[in-house]
């Protein structure tokens, strides 16, 4: 997938502006508009569907946790398929759907380290999502900016879906270690602090107790 600057847009979120009827949407935007609104509504309802998660571990090995999803009802499946019955999960081959048992048999698993994955757009987006950096639209827009070959100083180049450092990107990689500029860990902390402040469990002063200049004390090596 290639994201162009004009292709980035905000996420579709539930809000107060709801069409009065799907027929009106279809008259204005065609059948595609109707299908889009139907899918948005179903996806939102699916988020609210009931679910139940079981966790358990072997008595002598509490660090090894087992997880099973046990639907109390058809849940989100009923949103997309109203004809789904209460026994829809039976016989689907998913043993975890039956819940955790009371006995476990340990076994030794031997594995080997995977070869490091070559950076791609998908890999980079996963890293940003893992650290909760920005929204999906923000991440897509930022990716478009740093890989734009028409920019004066692009940081990354994309060739055959693989990412490599551009000249400016390599220079930044050599200069920035030891600083907090472009530090994903710091960005992750700032987002977490903002959520705590919004929830009322922290204040701006307590969330940022360091010097007023923040990261100005550090400098490139």
Short mmCIF file of N, CA and C in Angstrom, two decimals, residues 23-116:
data_model
loop_
_atom_site.label_atom_id
_atom_site.label_comp_id
_atom_site.label_asym_id
_atom_site.label_seq_id
_atom_site.Cartn_x
_atom_site.Cartn_y
_atom_site.Cartn_z
N UNK A 23 -31.84 5.67 2.62
CA UNK A 23 -32.34 6.00 1.28
C UNK A 23 -31.84 7.38 0.86
N UNK A 24 -31.81 8.32 1.84
CA UNK A 24 -31.29 9.65 1.55
C UNK A 24 -29.81 9.63 1.21
N UNK A 25 -29.07 8.78 1.92
CA UNK A 25 -27.64 8.63 1.63
C UNK A 25 -27.44 8.09 0.22
N UNK A 26 -28.25 7.10 -0.14
CA UNK A 26 -28.11 6.49 -1.47
C UNK A 26 -28.45 7.48 -2.58
N UNK A 27 -29.47 8.31 -2.35
CA UNK A 27 -29.83 9.31 -3.36
C UNK A 27 -28.70 10.32 -3.57
N UNK A 28 -27.99 10.64 -2.48
CA UNK A 28 -26.95 11.67 -2.57
C UNK A 28 -25.60 11.11 -3.00
N UNK A 29 -25.27 9.91 -2.51
CA UNK A 29 -23.92 9.37 -2.76
C UNK A 29 -23.93 8.06 -3.56
N UNK A 30 -25.11 7.56 -3.90
CA UNK A 30 -25.16 6.32 -4.65
C UNK A 30 -25.14 5.10 -3.74
N UNK A 31 -25.13 3.91 -4.36
CA UNK A 31 -25.17 2.66 -3.60
C UNK A 31 -23.92 2.48 -2.74
N UNK A 32 -22.78 3.00 -3.24
CA UNK A 32 -21.54 2.86 -2.47
C UNK A 32 -21.66 3.59 -1.13
N UNK A 33 -22.29 4.77 -1.14
CA UNK A 33 -22.48 5.52 0.10
C UNK A 33 -23.33 4.75 1.10
N UNK A 34 -24.38 4.11 0.60
CA UNK A 34 -25.25 3.32 1.48
C UNK A 34 -24.47 2.17 2.11
N UNK A 35 -23.68 1.47 1.29
CA UNK A 35 -22.91 0.34 1.80
C UNK A 35 -21.89 0.79 2.85
N UNK A 36 -21.27 1.95 2.62
CA UNK A 36 -20.28 2.46 3.57
C UNK A 36 -20.93 2.74 4.92
N UNK A 37 -22.09 3.42 4.91
CA UNK A 37 -22.77 3.75 6.16
C UNK A 37 -23.27 2.49 6.88
N UNK A 38 -23.72 1.51 6.11
CA UNK A 38 -24.15 0.26 6.73
C UNK A 38 -22.98 -0.44 7.42
N UNK A 39 -21.84 -0.49 6.74
CA UNK A 39 -20.67 -1.14 7.31
C UNK A 39 -20.16 -0.41 8.54
N UNK A 40 -20.17 0.94 8.51
CA UNK A 40 -19.74 1.72 9.67
C UNK A 40 -20.64 1.43 10.87
N UNK A 41 -21.95 1.38 10.63
CA UNK A 41 -22.89 1.13 11.72
C UNK A 41 -22.67 -0.26 12.31
N UNK A 42 -22.48 -1.27 11.46
CA UNK A 42 -22.28 -2.63 11.94
C UNK A 42 -20.98 -2.76 12.73
N UNK A 43 -19.92 -2.10 12.23
CA UNK A 43 -18.65 -2.17 12.94
C UNK A 43 -18.73 -1.52 14.31
N UNK A 44 -19.48 -0.41 14.40
CA UNK A 44 -19.63 0.25 15.70
C UNK A 44 -20.43 -0.63 16.66
N UNK A 45 -21.52 -1.24 16.17
CA UNK A 45 -22.32 -2.11 17.02
C UNK A 45 -21.52 -3.34 17.47
N UNK A 46 -20.65 -3.83 16.58
CA UNK A 46 -19.84 -5.00 16.93
C UNK A 46 -18.89 -4.69 18.08
N UNK A 47 -18.43 -3.44 18.16
CA UNK A 47 -17.54 -3.04 19.26
C UNK A 47 -18.27 -3.16 20.60
N UNK A 48 -19.57 -2.91 20.60
CA UNK A 48 -20.35 -2.95 21.83
C UNK A 48 -20.82 -4.35 22.20
N UNK A 49 -20.59 -5.33 21.32
CA UNK A 49 -21.09 -6.68 21.55
C UNK A 49 -20.41 -7.31 22.77
N UNK A 50 -21.15 -8.17 23.44
CA UNK A 50 -20.67 -8.78 24.68
C UNK A 50 -19.60 -9.84 24.40
N UNK A 51 -18.62 -9.92 25.28
CA UNK A 51 -17.57 -10.92 25.15
C UNK A 51 -17.11 -11.31 26.55
N UNK A 52 -16.46 -12.44 26.66
CA UNK A 52 -15.99 -12.92 27.95
C UNK A 52 -14.62 -13.55 27.77
N UNK A 53 -13.66 -13.16 28.61
CA UNK A 53 -12.29 -13.64 28.48
C UNK A 53 -11.90 -14.40 29.74
N UNK A 54 -11.42 -15.62 29.57
CA UNK A 54 -10.95 -16.44 30.69
C UNK A 54 -9.43 -16.50 30.68
N UNK A 55 -8.85 -16.33 31.86
CA UNK A 55 -7.40 -16.46 32.01
C UNK A 55 -7.11 -17.47 33.10
N UNK A 56 -6.05 -18.25 32.91
CA UNK A 56 -5.68 -19.23 33.91
C UNK A 56 -4.23 -19.64 33.76
N UNK A 57 -3.69 -20.29 34.77
CA UNK A 57 -2.30 -20.75 34.71
C UNK A 57 -2.14 -22.03 35.52
N UNK A 58 -1.09 -22.77 35.23
CA UNK A 58 -0.78 -23.97 35.99
C UNK A 58 -0.35 -23.55 37.40
N UNK A 59 -0.80 -24.27 38.40
CA UNK A 59 -0.60 -23.87 39.80
C UNK A 59 0.87 -23.58 40.13
N UNK A 60 1.77 -24.42 39.65
CA UNK A 60 3.18 -24.27 40.02
C UNK A 60 3.94 -23.32 39.09
N UNK A 61 3.29 -22.90 38.00
CA UNK A 61 3.97 -22.03 37.04
C UNK A 61 3.06 -20.83 36.70
N UNK A 62 2.93 -19.89 37.62
CA UNK A 62 1.99 -18.76 37.42
C UNK A 62 2.40 -17.83 36.28
N UNK A 63 3.66 -17.89 35.86
CA UNK A 63 4.09 -16.98 34.78
C UNK A 63 3.55 -17.40 33.42
N UNK A 64 3.14 -18.65 33.29
CA UNK A 64 2.63 -19.15 32.02
C UNK A 64 1.10 -19.08 32.04
N UNK A 65 0.58 -18.04 31.40
CA UNK A 65 -0.86 -17.76 31.45
C UNK A 65 -1.54 -18.24 30.17
N UNK A 66 -2.66 -18.92 30.34
CA UNK A 66 -3.46 -19.35 29.21
C UNK A 66 -4.70 -18.48 29.09
N UNK A 67 -5.12 -18.19 27.86
CA UNK A 67 -6.27 -17.30 27.63
C UNK A 67 -7.24 -17.99 26.68
N UNK A 68 -8.53 -17.87 26.97
CA UNK A 68 -9.56 -18.43 26.11
C UNK A 68 -10.71 -17.43 25.98
N UNK A 69 -11.18 -17.23 24.76
CA UNK A 69 -12.35 -16.38 24.52
C UNK A 69 -13.59 -17.26 24.54
N UNK A 70 -14.49 -16.99 25.45
CA UNK A 70 -15.71 -17.78 25.58
C UNK A 70 -16.91 -16.85 25.38
N UNK A 71 -17.51 -16.83 24.20
CA UNK A 71 -18.65 -15.95 23.95
C UNK A 71 -19.85 -16.31 24.83
N UNK A 72 -20.44 -15.31 25.50
CA UNK A 72 -21.66 -15.54 26.28
C UNK A 72 -22.86 -15.67 25.34
N UNK A 73 -22.75 -15.02 24.19
CA UNK A 73 -23.82 -15.03 23.19
C UNK A 73 -23.14 -14.84 21.83
N UNK A 74 -23.86 -14.92 20.72
CA UNK A 74 -23.23 -14.74 19.40
C UNK A 74 -22.45 -13.42 19.29
N UNK A 75 -22.80 -12.40 20.11
CA UNK A 75 -22.02 -11.17 20.15
C UNK A 75 -21.91 -10.49 18.80
N UNK A 76 -20.67 -10.18 18.43
CA UNK A 76 -20.45 -9.43 17.20
C UNK A 76 -20.89 -10.20 15.97
N UNK A 77 -20.91 -11.56 16.05
CA UNK A 77 -21.34 -12.35 14.90
C UNK A 77 -22.81 -12.10 14.59
N UNK A 78 -23.59 -11.85 15.65
CA UNK A 78 -25.01 -11.60 15.44
C UNK A 78 -25.25 -10.28 14.74
N UNK A 79 -24.30 -9.33 14.87
CA UNK A 79 -24.43 -8.03 14.19
C UNK A 79 -24.29 -8.20 12.69
N UNK A 80 -23.32 -9.01 12.27
CA UNK A 80 -23.07 -9.19 10.84
C UNK A 80 -23.94 -10.29 10.24
N UNK A 81 -24.38 -11.23 11.08
CA UNK A 81 -25.23 -12.32 10.59
C UNK A 81 -26.37 -12.51 11.58
N UNK A 82 -27.50 -11.82 11.39
CA UNK A 82 -28.61 -11.90 12.35
C UNK A 82 -29.15 -13.31 12.54
N UNK A 83 -28.90 -14.22 11.60
CA UNK A 83 -29.42 -15.58 11.71
C UNK A 83 -28.54 -16.47 12.57
N UNK A 84 -27.43 -15.91 13.12
CA UNK A 84 -26.52 -16.71 13.94
C UNK A 84 -27.22 -17.21 15.19
N UNK A 85 -27.09 -18.47 15.47
CA UNK A 85 -27.74 -19.06 16.65
C UNK A 85 -26.79 -19.10 17.82
N UNK A 86 -27.33 -19.48 19.00
CA UNK A 86 -26.51 -19.54 20.20
C UNK A 86 -25.46 -20.63 20.13
N UNK A 87 -25.69 -21.63 19.24
CA UNK A 87 -24.75 -22.74 19.14
C UNK A 87 -23.81 -22.56 17.95
N UNK A 88 -23.66 -21.29 17.50
CA UNK A 88 -22.86 -21.04 16.29
C UNK A 88 -21.40 -21.40 16.48
N UNK A 89 -20.92 -21.33 17.74
CA UNK A 89 -19.50 -21.57 17.98
C UNK A 89 -19.18 -23.04 18.14
N UNK A 90 -20.24 -23.88 18.25
CA UNK A 90 -19.98 -25.30 18.44
C UNK A 90 -19.53 -25.93 17.13
N UNK A 91 -18.53 -26.75 17.22
CA UNK A 91 -18.09 -27.47 16.04
C UNK A 91 -17.27 -26.65 15.07
N UNK A 92 -16.78 -25.48 15.51
CA UNK A 92 -15.97 -24.68 14.59
C UNK A 92 -14.49 -25.01 14.68
N UNK A 93 -14.14 -26.00 15.51
CA UNK A 93 -12.75 -26.43 15.61
C UNK A 93 -11.93 -25.57 16.55
N UNK A 94 -12.53 -24.60 17.21
CA UNK A 94 -11.79 -23.72 18.10
C UNK A 94 -11.95 -24.23 19.53
N UNK A 95 -10.94 -24.94 20.03
CA UNK A 95 -11.04 -25.53 21.35
C UNK A 95 -11.10 -24.48 22.44
N UNK A 96 -10.45 -23.32 22.23
CA UNK A 96 -10.44 -22.29 23.25
C UNK A 96 -11.83 -21.73 23.49
N UNK A 97 -12.75 -21.91 22.52
CA UNK A 97 -14.11 -21.43 22.67
C UNK A 97 -14.86 -22.16 23.76
N UNK A 98 -14.39 -23.33 24.18
CA UNK A 98 -15.03 -24.10 25.24
C UNK A 98 -14.58 -23.66 26.62
N UNK A 99 -13.57 -22.81 26.68
CA UNK A 99 -13.07 -22.34 27.97
C UNK A 99 -11.87 -23.13 28.44
N UNK A 100 -11.29 -22.68 29.53
CA UNK A 100 -10.10 -23.34 30.08
C UNK A 100 -10.52 -24.55 30.91
N UNK A 101 -9.74 -25.62 30.81
CA UNK A 101 -10.00 -26.81 31.61
C UNK A 101 -9.31 -26.73 32.95
N UNK A 102 -9.31 -27.82 33.70
CA UNK A 102 -8.71 -27.84 35.03
C UNK A 102 -7.39 -28.61 35.06
N UNK A 103 -7.03 -29.23 33.94
CA UNK A 103 -5.78 -29.99 33.88
C UNK A 103 -4.95 -29.49 32.70
N UNK A 104 -3.63 -29.55 32.86
CA UNK A 104 -2.73 -29.12 31.79
C UNK A 104 -1.54 -30.06 31.73
N UNK A 105 -1.05 -30.30 30.54
CA UNK A 105 0.11 -31.16 30.35
C UNK A 105 1.25 -30.31 29.81
N UNK A 106 2.32 -30.13 30.60
CA UNK A 106 3.46 -29.31 30.15
C UNK A 106 4.25 -30.03 29.07
N UNK A 107 4.86 -29.26 28.18
CA UNK A 107 5.74 -29.84 27.16
C UNK A 107 6.86 -28.83 26.89
N UNK A 108 7.97 -29.34 26.40
CA UNK A 108 9.13 -28.50 26.12
C UNK A 108 9.07 -28.04 24.67
N UNK A 109 9.13 -26.75 24.47
CA UNK A 109 9.11 -26.19 23.12
C UNK A 109 10.48 -25.61 22.79
N UNK A 110 11.03 -26.06 21.70
CA UNK A 110 12.35 -25.57 21.29
C UNK A 110 12.18 -24.66 20.09
N UNK A 111 12.67 -23.46 20.22
CA UNK A 111 12.52 -22.50 19.14
C UNK A 111 13.85 -21.84 18.79
N UNK A 112 13.84 -21.12 17.71
CA UNK A 112 15.04 -20.39 17.28
C UNK A 112 14.64 -18.97 16.93
N UNK A 113 15.57 -18.06 17.15
CA UNK A 113 15.29 -16.66 16.85
C UNK A 113 15.06 -16.47 15.36
N UNK A 114 14.04 -15.69 15.05
CA UNK A 114 13.76 -15.39 13.66
C UNK A 114 14.77 -14.39 13.11
N UNK A 115 14.96 -14.47 11.82
CA UNK A 115 15.81 -13.48 11.18
C UNK A 115 15.10 -12.13 11.27
N UNK A 116 15.82 -11.07 11.65
CA UNK A 116 15.18 -9.76 11.77
C UNK A 116 14.43 -9.38 10.50
#
